[in-house]
mmCIF file of C-alpha atoms in Angstrom:
data_model
loop_
_atom_site.group_PDB
_atom_site.id
_atom_site.type_symbol
_atom_site.label_atom_id
_atom_site.label_comp_id
_atom_site.label_asym_id
_atom_site.label_seq_id
_atom_site.Cartn_x
_atom_site.Cartn_y
_atom_site.Cartn_z
ATOM 1 C CA MET A 1 0.000 0.000 0.000
ATOM 2 C CA LYS A 2 2.865 2.328 0.847
ATOM 3 C CA ARG A 3 4.527 1.650 -2.516
ATOM 4 C CA PHE A 4 1.273 2.346 -4.344
ATOM 5 C CA PHE A 5 0.876 5.639 -2.462
ATOM 6 C CA LEU A 6 4.427 6.714 -3.304
ATOM 7 C CA LEU A 7 3.894 5.774 -6.964
ATOM 8 C CA PHE A 8 0.697 7.827 -7.050
ATOM 9 C CA LEU A 9 2.491 10.842 -5.561
ATOM 10 C CA GLY A 10 5.302 10.501 -8.113
ATOM 11 C CA ILE A 11 2.905 10.383 -11.070
ATOM 12 C CA SER A 12 0.925 13.356 -9.743
ATOM 13 C CA PHE A 13 4.106 15.395 -9.252
ATOM 14 C CA SER A 14 5.290 14.570 -12.773
ATOM 15 C CA ILE A 15 1.970 15.647 -14.285
ATOM 16 C CA SER A 16 2.032 18.910 -12.334
ATOM 17 C CA LEU A 17 5.519 19.659 -13.640
ATOM 18 C CA LEU A 18 4.420 18.985 -17.220
ATOM 19 C CA ALA A 19 1.398 21.230 -16.746
ATOM 20 C CA GLN A 20 3.586 24.169 -15.751
ATOM 21 C CA GLU A 21 4.507 25.953 -18.957
ATOM 22 C CA ASP A 22 7.900 27.625 -19.115
ATOM 23 C CA TRP A 23 7.220 31.116 -20.466
ATOM 24 C CA GLY A 24 10.886 32.108 -20.519
ATOM 25 C CA TRP A 25 11.088 31.806 -24.309
ATOM 26 C CA TRP A 26 8.129 34.200 -24.761
ATOM 27 C CA ASN A 27 9.364 36.689 -22.136
ATOM 28 C CA GLU A 28 12.786 36.886 -23.778
ATOM 29 C CA LEU A 29 11.405 37.107 -27.322
ATOM 30 C CA HIS A 30 9.018 39.980 -26.551
ATOM 31 C CA GLY A 31 11.008 41.706 -23.810
ATOM 32 C CA TRP A 32 8.532 41.044 -21.021
ATOM 33 C CA GLU A 33 9.727 41.584 -17.452
ATOM 34 C CA PRO A 34 8.010 41.335 -14.050
ATOM 35 C CA GLY A 35 5.954 44.430 -13.357
ATOM 36 C CA MET A 36 5.022 44.970 -17.010
ATOM 37 C CA PRO A 37 1.396 44.660 -18.212
ATOM 38 C CA SER A 38 -0.046 41.175 -18.752
ATOM 39 C CA TRP A 39 0.827 39.194 -21.873
ATOM 40 C CA ARG A 40 -2.749 39.838 -23.044
ATOM 41 C CA SER A 41 -1.878 43.468 -23.754
ATOM 42 C CA PHE A 42 0.791 42.294 -26.229
ATOM 43 C CA VAL A 43 -1.706 40.475 -28.493
ATOM 44 C CA ILE A 44 -3.189 42.815 -31.128
ATOM 45 C CA ILE A 45 -6.971 42.357 -31.425
ATOM 46 C CA SER A 46 -7.226 42.832 -35.167
ATOM 47 C CA PRO A 47 -8.134 40.581 -38.148
ATOM 48 C CA GLY A 48 -4.573 40.791 -39.477
ATOM 49 C CA TYR A 49 -3.012 39.487 -36.256
ATOM 50 C CA LEU A 50 -5.447 36.673 -35.360
ATOM 51 C CA GLY A 51 -6.708 33.429 -36.891
ATOM 52 C CA PRO A 52 -9.052 33.403 -39.911
ATOM 53 C CA ASN A 53 -12.207 32.976 -37.805
ATOM 54 C CA ALA A 54 -11.505 35.654 -35.178
ATOM 55 C CA LEU A 55 -12.800 38.797 -36.929
ATOM 56 C CA PRO A 56 -13.737 37.684 -40.456
ATOM 57 C CA VAL A 57 -15.493 39.896 -42.972
ATOM 58 C CA PRO A 58 -19.216 39.192 -42.360
ATOM 59 C CA GLU A 59 -21.146 37.192 -44.919
ATOM 60 C CA VAL A 60 -22.838 39.426 -47.463
ATOM 61 C CA LYS A 61 -26.612 39.813 -47.324
ATOM 62 C CA LYS A 62 -28.567 40.601 -50.499
ATOM 63 C CA GLY A 63 -31.534 42.678 -49.358
ATOM 64 C CA ILE A 64 -33.990 39.743 -49.287
ATOM 65 C CA LEU A 65 -34.924 37.295 -46.533
ATOM 66 C CA ASP A 66 -35.158 33.585 -47.283
ATOM 67 C CA ASN A 67 -38.687 32.390 -46.397
ATOM 68 C CA GLN A 68 -37.561 28.840 -45.525
ATOM 69 C CA LYS A 69 -36.100 27.686 -42.230
ATOM 70 C CA HIS A 70 -32.795 25.866 -42.480
ATOM 71 C CA VAL A 71 -29.973 24.179 -40.607
ATOM 72 C CA GLU A 72 -26.550 24.202 -42.260
ATOM 73 C CA PHE A 73 -23.302 22.412 -41.418
ATOM 74 C CA GLY A 74 -20.039 22.838 -43.254
ATOM 75 C CA ALA A 75 -16.292 22.321 -43.368
ATOM 76 C CA ASP A 76 -13.909 25.214 -44.038
ATOM 77 C CA PHE A 77 -10.316 24.973 -45.257
ATOM 78 C CA HIS A 78 -8.159 28.093 -44.831
ATOM 79 C CA PHE A 79 -4.824 28.196 -46.665
ATOM 80 C CA ARG A 80 -1.989 30.529 -45.711
ATOM 81 C CA ASP A 81 1.765 30.063 -45.411
ATOM 82 C CA GLY A 82 2.465 29.458 -41.742
ATOM 83 C CA ASP A 83 -1.147 29.046 -40.620
ATOM 84 C CA PRO A 84 -3.184 26.336 -42.408
ATOM 85 C CA THR A 85 -6.494 26.071 -40.562
ATOM 86 C CA GLN A 86 -9.543 23.818 -40.798
ATOM 87 C CA ASN A 87 -12.861 24.105 -38.988
ATOM 88 C CA ILE A 88 -16.431 22.820 -38.716
ATOM 89 C CA SER A 89 -19.187 25.451 -38.728
ATOM 90 C CA GLY A 90 -22.937 25.522 -38.145
ATOM 91 C CA ASN A 91 -25.872 27.823 -38.879
ATOM 92 C CA LEU A 92 -29.512 27.915 -37.733
ATOM 93 C CA TYR A 93 -31.895 30.255 -39.576
ATOM 94 C CA TYR A 94 -35.537 30.758 -38.533
ATOM 95 C CA PRO A 95 -37.914 33.247 -40.269
ATOM 96 C CA PHE A 96 -41.311 34.237 -38.866
ATOM 97 C CA ALA A 97 -43.936 37.034 -39.084
ATOM 98 C CA ASP A 98 -44.806 36.039 -42.673
ATOM 99 C CA GLY A 99 -41.160 36.176 -43.699
ATOM 100 C CA LYS A 100 -40.622 39.750 -42.546
ATOM 101 C CA ILE A 101 -38.331 38.912 -39.595
ATOM 102 C CA ALA A 102 -35.744 36.183 -39.045
ATOM 103 C CA ILE A 103 -33.267 35.147 -36.386
ATOM 104 C CA GLU A 104 -29.960 33.445 -37.106
ATOM 105 C CA LEU A 105 -27.385 31.686 -34.916
ATOM 106 C CA TYR A 106 -24.027 30.673 -36.379
ATOM 107 C CA GLY A 107 -20.387 30.124 -35.574
ATOM 108 C CA VAL A 108 -17.337 27.860 -35.659
ATOM 109 C CA MET A 109 -17.912 24.692 -33.657
ATOM 110 C CA LEU A 110 -14.324 23.431 -33.700
ATOM 111 C CA GLU A 111 -11.089 24.692 -35.262
ATOM 112 C CA HIS A 112 -7.746 22.977 -35.880
ATOM 113 C CA TYR A 113 -4.665 25.122 -36.482
ATOM 114 C CA ALA A 114 -0.926 24.694 -37.076
ATOM 115 C CA MET A 115 1.094 27.926 -36.949
ATOM 116 C CA SER A 116 4.721 28.278 -37.920
ATOM 117 C CA ALA A 117 7.149 29.874 -35.443
ATOM 118 C CA GLU A 118 7.273 32.982 -37.660
ATOM 119 C CA VAL A 119 3.499 33.523 -37.580
ATOM 120 C CA ARG A 120 3.334 32.654 -33.866
ATOM 121 C CA ASN A 121 5.984 35.241 -33.035
ATOM 122 C CA GLU A 122 4.476 37.928 -35.259
ATOM 123 C CA ARG A 123 1.154 37.495 -33.445
ATOM 124 C CA ARG A 124 2.928 37.351 -30.040
ATOM 125 C CA ALA A 125 1.140 34.091 -29.298
ATOM 126 C CA ARG A 126 2.156 31.968 -26.281
ATOM 127 C CA ASP A 127 1.393 28.584 -27.835
ATOM 128 C CA TYR A 128 4.931 27.211 -28.138
ATOM 129 C CA ASP A 129 4.342 24.456 -30.711
ATOM 130 C CA GLY A 130 1.688 26.531 -32.524
ATOM 131 C CA LYS A 131 -0.684 23.592 -32.949
ATOM 132 C CA GLY A 132 -3.990 22.744 -31.342
ATOM 133 C CA LEU A 133 -7.773 22.994 -31.248
ATOM 134 C CA ALA A 134 -10.055 25.908 -30.454
ATOM 135 C CA ILE A 135 -13.784 26.597 -30.129
ATOM 136 C CA GLY A 136 -15.093 29.585 -32.041
ATOM 137 C CA ASP A 137 -17.320 32.572 -31.307
ATOM 138 C CA LEU A 138 -21.115 32.369 -31.415
ATOM 139 C CA TYR A 139 -22.970 35.013 -33.419
ATOM 140 C CA PHE A 140 -26.671 35.819 -32.984
ATOM 141 C CA SER A 141 -28.496 37.875 -35.562
ATOM 142 C CA THR A 142 -31.860 39.562 -36.140
ATOM 143 C CA LEU A 143 -32.912 40.405 -39.700
ATOM 144 C CA ILE A 144 -35.847 42.644 -40.673
ATOM 145 C CA GLN A 145 -37.281 42.953 -44.195
ATOM 146 C CA LEU A 146 -38.066 46.652 -44.692
ATOM 147 C CA SER A 147 -39.219 46.391 -48.313
ATOM 148 C CA LYS A 148 -39.301 43.651 -50.947
ATOM 149 C CA ASP A 149 -39.813 43.534 -54.732
ATOM 150 C CA LYS A 150 -41.303 47.024 -55.009
ATOM 151 C CA ARG A 151 -40.286 50.067 -57.008
ATOM 152 C CA PHE A 152 -37.838 50.926 -54.269
ATOM 153 C CA PRO A 153 -35.031 48.320 -54.021
ATOM 154 C CA SER A 154 -35.576 45.409 -51.654
ATOM 155 C CA THR A 155 -34.096 46.458 -48.301
ATOM 156 C CA LEU A 156 -32.928 44.308 -45.395
ATOM 157 C CA PHE A 157 -31.743 45.485 -41.968
ATOM 158 C CA ARG A 158 -29.389 43.198 -40.009
ATOM 159 C CA MET A 159 -28.191 43.427 -36.384
ATOM 160 C CA VAL A 160 -25.550 40.945 -35.156
ATOM 161 C CA GLY A 161 -23.901 40.369 -31.791
ATOM 162 C CA LYS A 162 -20.631 38.462 -31.363
ATOM 163 C CA THR A 163 -19.993 36.628 -28.100
ATOM 164 C CA ALA A 164 -16.609 36.115 -26.454
ATOM 165 C CA SER A 165 -17.010 32.330 -26.477
ATOM 166 C CA GLY A 166 -14.016 31.811 -28.766
ATOM 167 C CA GLY A 167 -11.000 30.395 -26.953
ATOM 168 C CA ARG A 168 -7.205 30.442 -27.260
ATOM 169 C CA LEU A 169 -6.322 34.115 -27.103
ATOM 170 C CA ASP A 170 -2.961 32.786 -25.911
ATOM 171 C CA ALA A 171 -2.600 31.209 -29.378
ATOM 172 C CA ALA A 172 -3.978 34.350 -31.097
ATOM 173 C CA ARG A 173 -6.873 32.363 -32.553
ATOM 174 C CA TYR A 174 -9.822 34.421 -31.260
ATOM 175 C CA ALA A 175 -10.270 37.875 -29.726
ATOM 176 C CA ASP A 176 -11.819 36.683 -26.434
ATOM 177 C CA SER A 177 -13.921 39.856 -26.521
ATOM 178 C CA PRO A 178 -17.440 40.829 -27.635
ATOM 179 C CA GLY A 179 -18.425 42.801 -30.703
ATOM 180 C CA TYR A 180 -21.378 43.758 -32.858
ATOM 181 C CA PHE A 181 -22.272 45.009 -36.314
ATOM 182 C CA PHE A 182 -25.327 46.164 -38.233
ATOM 183 C CA ASP A 183 -25.980 47.001 -41.866
ATOM 184 C CA LEU A 184 -28.543 47.755 -44.546
ATOM 185 C CA SER A 185 -28.469 45.763 -47.773
ATOM 186 C CA PHE A 186 -30.249 46.707 -51.005
ATOM 187 C CA SER A 187 -31.021 44.741 -54.164
ATOM 188 C CA LYS A 188 -33.110 44.845 -57.348
ATOM 189 C CA ARG A 189 -34.165 41.710 -59.227
ATOM 190 C CA TYR A 190 -34.126 41.624 -63.031
ATOM 191 C CA GLY A 191 -36.166 38.900 -64.731
ATOM 192 C CA ASN A 192 -39.483 37.372 -63.687
ATOM 193 C CA ALA A 193 -40.168 33.941 -62.178
ATOM 194 C CA ASP A 194 -40.499 32.352 -65.648
ATOM 195 C CA SER A 195 -37.181 33.677 -66.937
ATOM 196 C CA PRO A 196 -34.439 31.046 -67.351
ATOM 197 C CA ILE A 197 -31.912 33.513 -65.938
ATOM 198 C CA ARG A 198 -32.475 36.162 -63.275
ATOM 199 C CA TRP A 199 -30.004 38.778 -62.060
ATOM 200 C CA LEU A 200 -29.792 40.334 -58.617
ATOM 201 C CA PRO A 201 -27.268 43.178 -58.154
ATOM 202 C CA PHE A 202 -26.857 44.195 -54.507
ATOM 203 C CA LEU A 203 -24.872 46.417 -52.187
ATOM 204 C CA SER A 204 -24.704 47.104 -48.466
ATOM 205 C CA GLY A 205 -23.234 49.452 -45.888
ATOM 206 C CA GLY A 206 -22.991 49.351 -42.137
ATOM 207 C CA PHE A 207 -20.977 49.661 -38.943
ATOM 208 C CA TYR A 208 -18.728 47.113 -37.191
ATOM 209 C CA SER A 209 -17.321 47.486 -33.672
ATOM 210 C CA TRP A 210 -15.271 45.172 -31.469
ATOM 211 C CA GLN A 211 -13.526 45.405 -28.125
ATOM 212 C CA THR A 212 -9.723 45.605 -28.015
ATOM 213 C CA ASN A 213 -7.153 45.315 -25.222
ATOM 214 C CA ASP A 214 -5.763 48.831 -25.761
ATOM 215 C CA ASP A 215 -6.321 50.813 -22.544
ATOM 216 C CA MET A 216 -6.348 54.090 -24.487
ATOM 217 C CA ASN A 217 -8.770 52.876 -27.189
ATOM 218 C CA LEU A 218 -10.900 50.059 -25.853
ATOM 219 C CA GLN A 219 -12.984 49.800 -29.027
ATOM 220 C CA ASN A 220 -12.225 49.680 -32.742
ATOM 221 C CA ASP A 221 -14.962 51.060 -34.994
ATOM 222 C CA ALA A 222 -15.205 50.299 -38.683
ATOM 223 C CA PHE A 223 -17.295 51.166 -41.739
ATOM 224 C CA MET A 224 -18.591 47.947 -43.321
ATOM 225 C CA TYR A 225 -19.407 47.613 -47.030
ATOM 226 C CA ALA A 226 -20.182 45.105 -49.805
ATOM 227 C CA ALA A 227 -21.316 44.919 -53.429
ATOM 228 C CA GLY A 228 -21.957 42.095 -55.852
ATOM 229 C CA ILE A 229 -24.278 40.328 -58.257
ATOM 230 C CA GLU A 230 -26.186 37.029 -58.133
ATOM 231 C CA LEU A 231 -27.063 34.865 -61.153
ATOM 232 C CA ASP A 232 -30.075 32.573 -60.618
ATOM 233 C CA HIS A 233 -30.356 29.867 -63.316
ATOM 234 C CA GLN A 234 -32.839 27.044 -62.650
ATOM 235 C CA LYS A 235 -31.103 24.856 -60.034
ATOM 236 C CA TRP A 236 -27.999 27.035 -59.685
ATOM 237 C CA LYS A 237 -27.202 30.288 -57.896
ATOM 238 C CA ILE A 238 -23.810 31.898 -58.528
ATOM 239 C CA THR A 239 -22.759 35.029 -56.639
ATOM 240 C CA ASN A 240 -19.674 37.208 -57.003
ATOM 241 C CA SER A 241 -19.026 39.877 -54.388
ATOM 242 C CA LEU A 242 -16.446 42.198 -52.859
ATOM 243 C CA SER A 243 -16.752 43.049 -49.170
ATOM 244 C CA GLY A 244 -14.827 44.332 -46.199
ATOM 245 C CA TYR A 245 -14.636 46.790 -43.345
ATOM 246 C CA SER A 246 -12.233 49.590 -42.400
ATOM 247 C CA GLY A 247 -11.108 50.117 -38.801
ATOM 248 C CA TYR A 248 -9.444 53.339 -37.681
ATOM 249 C CA LYS A 249 -6.398 52.058 -35.759
ATOM 250 C CA ASN A 250 -4.325 51.069 -38.817
ATOM 251 C CA GLU A 251 -3.334 47.742 -37.254
ATOM 252 C CA ARG A 252 -4.215 45.470 -40.160
ATOM 253 C CA ASP A 253 -7.848 46.259 -39.370
ATOM 254 C CA LYS A 254 -9.093 46.885 -42.924
ATOM 255 C CA PRO A 255 -9.828 43.387 -44.302
ATOM 256 C CA PHE A 256 -11.090 43.204 -47.875
ATOM 257 C CA VAL A 257 -12.115 39.958 -49.620
ATOM 258 C CA TYR A 258 -13.485 38.560 -52.879
ATOM 259 C CA THR A 259 -16.106 35.801 -52.565
ATOM 260 C CA LEU A 260 -17.398 33.325 -55.136
ATOM 261 C CA ASP A 261 -20.507 31.554 -53.822
ATOM 262 C CA ILE A 262 -22.071 28.624 -55.748
ATOM 263 C CA VAL A 263 -25.321 26.986 -54.590
ATOM 264 C CA ARG A 264 -26.799 23.836 -56.153
ATOM 265 C CA LYS A 265 -30.486 23.399 -55.344
ATOM 266 C CA LEU A 266 -31.326 19.788 -54.452
ATOM 267 C CA ASN A 267 -35.100 19.459 -54.111
ATOM 268 C CA ASN A 268 -35.697 21.255 -50.795
ATOM 269 C CA ASN A 269 -32.047 21.335 -49.705
ATOM 270 C CA ASP A 270 -28.898 23.118 -50.868
ATOM 271 C CA LEU A 271 -25.286 22.127 -51.508
ATOM 272 C CA ARG A 272 -23.003 25.150 -51.235
ATOM 273 C CA ILE A 273 -19.381 25.783 -52.235
ATOM 274 C CA GLN A 274 -17.531 29.022 -51.525
ATOM 275 C CA PHE A 275 -14.129 30.420 -52.375
ATOM 276 C CA ILE A 276 -12.927 33.457 -50.398
ATOM 277 C CA ASN A 277 -9.725 35.250 -51.378
ATOM 278 C CA GLY A 278 -8.243 37.754 -48.946
ATOM 279 C CA LEU A 279 -7.135 40.896 -50.776
ATOM 280 C CA ARG A 280 -6.018 43.004 -47.786
ATOM 281 C CA ASP A 281 -5.338 42.448 -44.047
ATOM 282 C CA TRP A 282 -6.819 38.909 -44.135
ATOM 283 C CA GLU A 283 -4.186 36.740 -45.762
ATOM 284 C CA TYR A 284 -6.083 33.522 -46.438
ATOM 285 C CA LYS A 285 -7.514 31.654 -49.387
ATOM 286 C CA THR A 286 -10.509 29.721 -48.103
ATOM 287 C CA PHE A 287 -12.634 26.924 -49.535
ATOM 288 C CA LYS A 288 -15.942 26.119 -47.848
ATOM 289 C CA ILE A 289 -18.383 23.306 -48.496
ATOM 290 C CA SER A 290 -21.688 22.980 -46.664
ATOM 291 C CA TYR A 291 -25.067 21.263 -46.825
ATOM 292 C CA SER A 292 -28.328 22.938 -45.824
ATOM 293 C CA TRP A 293 -31.540 21.173 -44.773
ATOM 294 C CA LYS A 294 -34.580 23.380 -45.464
ATOM 295 C CA TRP A 295 -38.222 23.219 -44.447
ATOM 296 C CA ASN A 296 -41.300 25.468 -44.504
#
């Protein structure tokens, strides 16, 4: 019994030693000394200094609410030298009030990342091997249809809140801080229901704000914008768009992306493929594939 007790103590002590991370490498690299602010103040809360899912450019809305409820699950593959990332995402969309209002919940369920030492050091991350898993932020959205298919362009108002549920600020994956954005999107449809091809040009503008760790400027505010065109041909929808937002701190906080979105209608469900190319301050090329189950 005594031997078993001593063995148990030895194993417990070994585990406790392994659990204690040696931060000497990080302190020396970034010049941190006792008495200085916490390591958190070294991490820059900005889309250009975090993972691809931390502060992404919001998905573009097209001025029109979908009248069908849906649940969507997908896999995303983000490519960048020094930070290849993969994740599983989910989306729940529920319209009501005769299709004039909808609520939406979405976010990254699980992320896998593998940073190089160069990217880790640039982001001032404290994850020594640069590899691991993280849970993403949850977004909750309210959408209101202000006008639809009238002389005035179809108009949609969106309000979105971002939680601080995303983990691994120490690995510079998520901001670990709340945020919100809202916008108005406008569109005009060309072609009637019997036309083999219908066009939907759209644009939007809004405001994006998120909390930072800068004691002098605790919030970064940004103008949000988007424009594009959708082609609707029988069982296919193809959308090209440019979108982004512009923060005021000039810390890689002006992400700008091109998105190609292809939807194949399958009876009542949808198969969706997206390609997103970062053009500024978001240095990823992303492929997304998802499946959506719809019902009335």
